[in-house]
Short mmCIF file of C-alpha atoms in Angstrom, two decimals:
data_model
loop_
_atom_site.label_atom_id
_atom_site.label_comp_id
_atom_site.label_asym_id
_atom_site.label_seq_id
_atom_site.Cartn_x
_atom_site.Cartn_y
_atom_site.Cartn_z
CA MET A 1 10.50 13.17 -4.62
CA ALA A 2 9.97 10.63 -1.86
CA GLN A 3 10.34 6.94 -1.68
CA VAL A 4 8.23 3.98 -0.48
CA THR A 5 9.17 0.39 -0.19
CA TYR A 6 6.62 -2.32 -0.89
CA VAL A 7 7.50 -5.52 0.57
CA ASP A 8 6.07 -8.71 -0.75
CA LEU A 9 5.12 -11.09 2.15
CA LYS A 10 4.91 -14.13 -0.05
CA ASP A 11 8.96 -13.90 -0.60
CA ASP A 12 10.01 -10.78 1.36
CA ARG A 13 11.10 -9.14 -1.75
CA ARG A 14 11.47 -5.59 -1.39
CA TYR A 15 10.48 -2.92 -4.36
CA THR A 16 11.62 0.70 -3.53
CA VAL A 17 10.46 3.28 -5.69
CA ASP A 18 10.55 6.96 -5.94
CA VAL A 19 7.07 8.78 -5.87
CA GLU A 20 6.04 12.21 -6.69
CA GLY A 21 4.39 14.32 -4.34
CA GLY A 22 0.65 13.92 -4.31
CA ALA A 23 0.79 10.86 -6.36
CA THR A 24 -1.17 7.76 -4.82
CA LEU A 25 0.91 5.08 -3.62
CA MET A 26 -1.36 2.57 -5.85
CA GLN A 27 -0.54 4.56 -8.87
CA ALA A 28 3.49 4.42 -7.88
CA ALA A 29 3.15 0.70 -7.53
CA VAL A 30 1.43 0.23 -10.92
CA ASP A 31 3.77 2.33 -12.73
CA ASN A 32 6.50 0.62 -11.15
CA LEU A 33 5.31 -2.93 -11.83
CA VAL A 34 5.12 -4.10 -8.10
CA PRO A 35 3.70 -7.29 -8.30
CA ARG A 36 0.07 -7.95 -7.15
CA VAL A 37 -0.93 -4.28 -6.70
CA MET A 38 -3.48 -4.23 -9.58
CA GLY A 39 -5.34 -1.12 -9.07
CA ASP A 40 -8.34 -2.64 -11.04
CA CYS A 41 -10.60 0.48 -10.21
CA GLY A 42 -8.21 3.06 -11.13
CA GLY A 43 -7.85 4.77 -7.69
CA ALA A 44 -11.73 4.82 -7.10
CA CYS A 45 -11.71 2.99 -3.93
CA ALA A 46 -14.10 0.49 -5.28
CA CYS A 47 -12.01 -2.93 -5.59
CA GLY A 48 -9.53 -3.43 -3.03
CA THR A 49 -6.67 -4.75 -5.19
CA CYS A 50 -4.57 -2.16 -3.89
CA HIS A 51 -4.75 -3.51 -0.11
CA VAL A 52 -1.63 -3.04 2.00
CA TYR A 53 -0.26 -3.42 5.50
CA VAL A 54 1.26 -0.14 6.70
CA ASP A 55 4.42 -0.97 8.69
CA ALA A 56 3.75 -0.38 12.40
CA ALA A 57 6.16 2.65 12.44
CA TRP A 58 4.14 4.48 10.09
CA VAL A 59 0.75 3.84 10.96
CA ASP A 60 0.14 7.12 12.90
CA ARG A 61 1.68 9.19 10.07
CA VAL A 62 -0.41 7.48 7.29
CA GLY A 63 -3.52 7.69 9.34
CA LEU A 64 -6.69 5.18 9.80
CA PRO A 65 -9.05 4.43 6.92
CA SER A 66 -12.51 6.19 7.05
CA GLY A 67 -15.72 6.07 5.00
CA SER A 68 -15.83 3.92 2.08
CA GLU A 69 -12.33 2.90 2.40
CA ALA A 70 -13.10 1.30 5.81
CA GLU A 71 -16.19 -0.32 4.51
CA LEU A 72 -14.35 -1.66 1.57
CA LEU A 73 -11.60 -3.04 3.85
CA SER A 74 -14.29 -4.93 6.01
CA GLY A 75 -15.05 -7.11 2.84
CA LEU A 76 -11.47 -8.17 2.21
CA LEU A 77 -9.69 -11.14 3.43
CA GLU A 78 -6.72 -11.06 5.66
CA THR A 79 -7.25 -7.52 6.84
CA GLN A 80 -5.21 -6.24 10.03
CA PRO A 81 -5.79 -2.99 11.96
CA ASN A 82 -2.87 -1.50 9.97
CA SER A 83 -4.55 -2.40 6.45
CA ARG A 84 -5.25 0.58 3.98
CA LEU A 85 -6.03 0.78 0.46
CA ALA A 86 -2.93 2.37 -1.30
CA CYS A 87 -5.01 4.27 -3.65
CA GLN A 88 -6.30 6.31 -0.60
CA ILE A 89 -2.73 7.41 0.55
CA ALA A 90 -1.33 10.33 -1.28
CA MET A 91 2.39 10.59 -1.08
CA ASN A 92 4.13 13.53 0.75
CA GLU A 93 7.13 14.51 1.94
CA GLY A 94 6.40 13.28 5.61
CA LEU A 95 6.07 9.73 4.17
CA HIS A 96 9.46 9.47 2.74
CA GLY A 97 10.62 6.12 3.62
CA LEU A 98 7.22 4.67 4.17
CA VAL A 99 7.27 0.83 4.18
CA LEU A 100 3.88 -1.17 2.99
CA ARG A 101 3.62 -4.85 2.97
CA LEU A 102 1.66 -6.75 0.41
CA PRO A 103 -0.67 -9.33 1.81
CA ASP A 104 -0.81 -12.88 0.51
CA PRO A 105 -3.59 -13.22 -0.93
CA GLN A 106 -4.19 -10.00 -2.38
CA LEU A 107 -7.91 -10.36 -2.18
#
């Protein structure tokens, strides 16, 4: 099992959770009650309520958005070059220690 840390940019509060391999980082956040990660579409890449900023040290390992994820991100507020949808990132051992920041506002 690997760990990921979500950092709430509103108050700098950190939530470090254990994530099973293959689970999406959106589902891990929802299951662990990380605030402001809603996952309203259930991980279908259709809503943007799991928008996160990937910490700069992790961008190359996580990769860039493509296809429908990139298209959905283009319509969200406060996106950055390191923006991703947590529903599109599956946990693997290479991501152990990953840091994701939660934008304010979420949408």
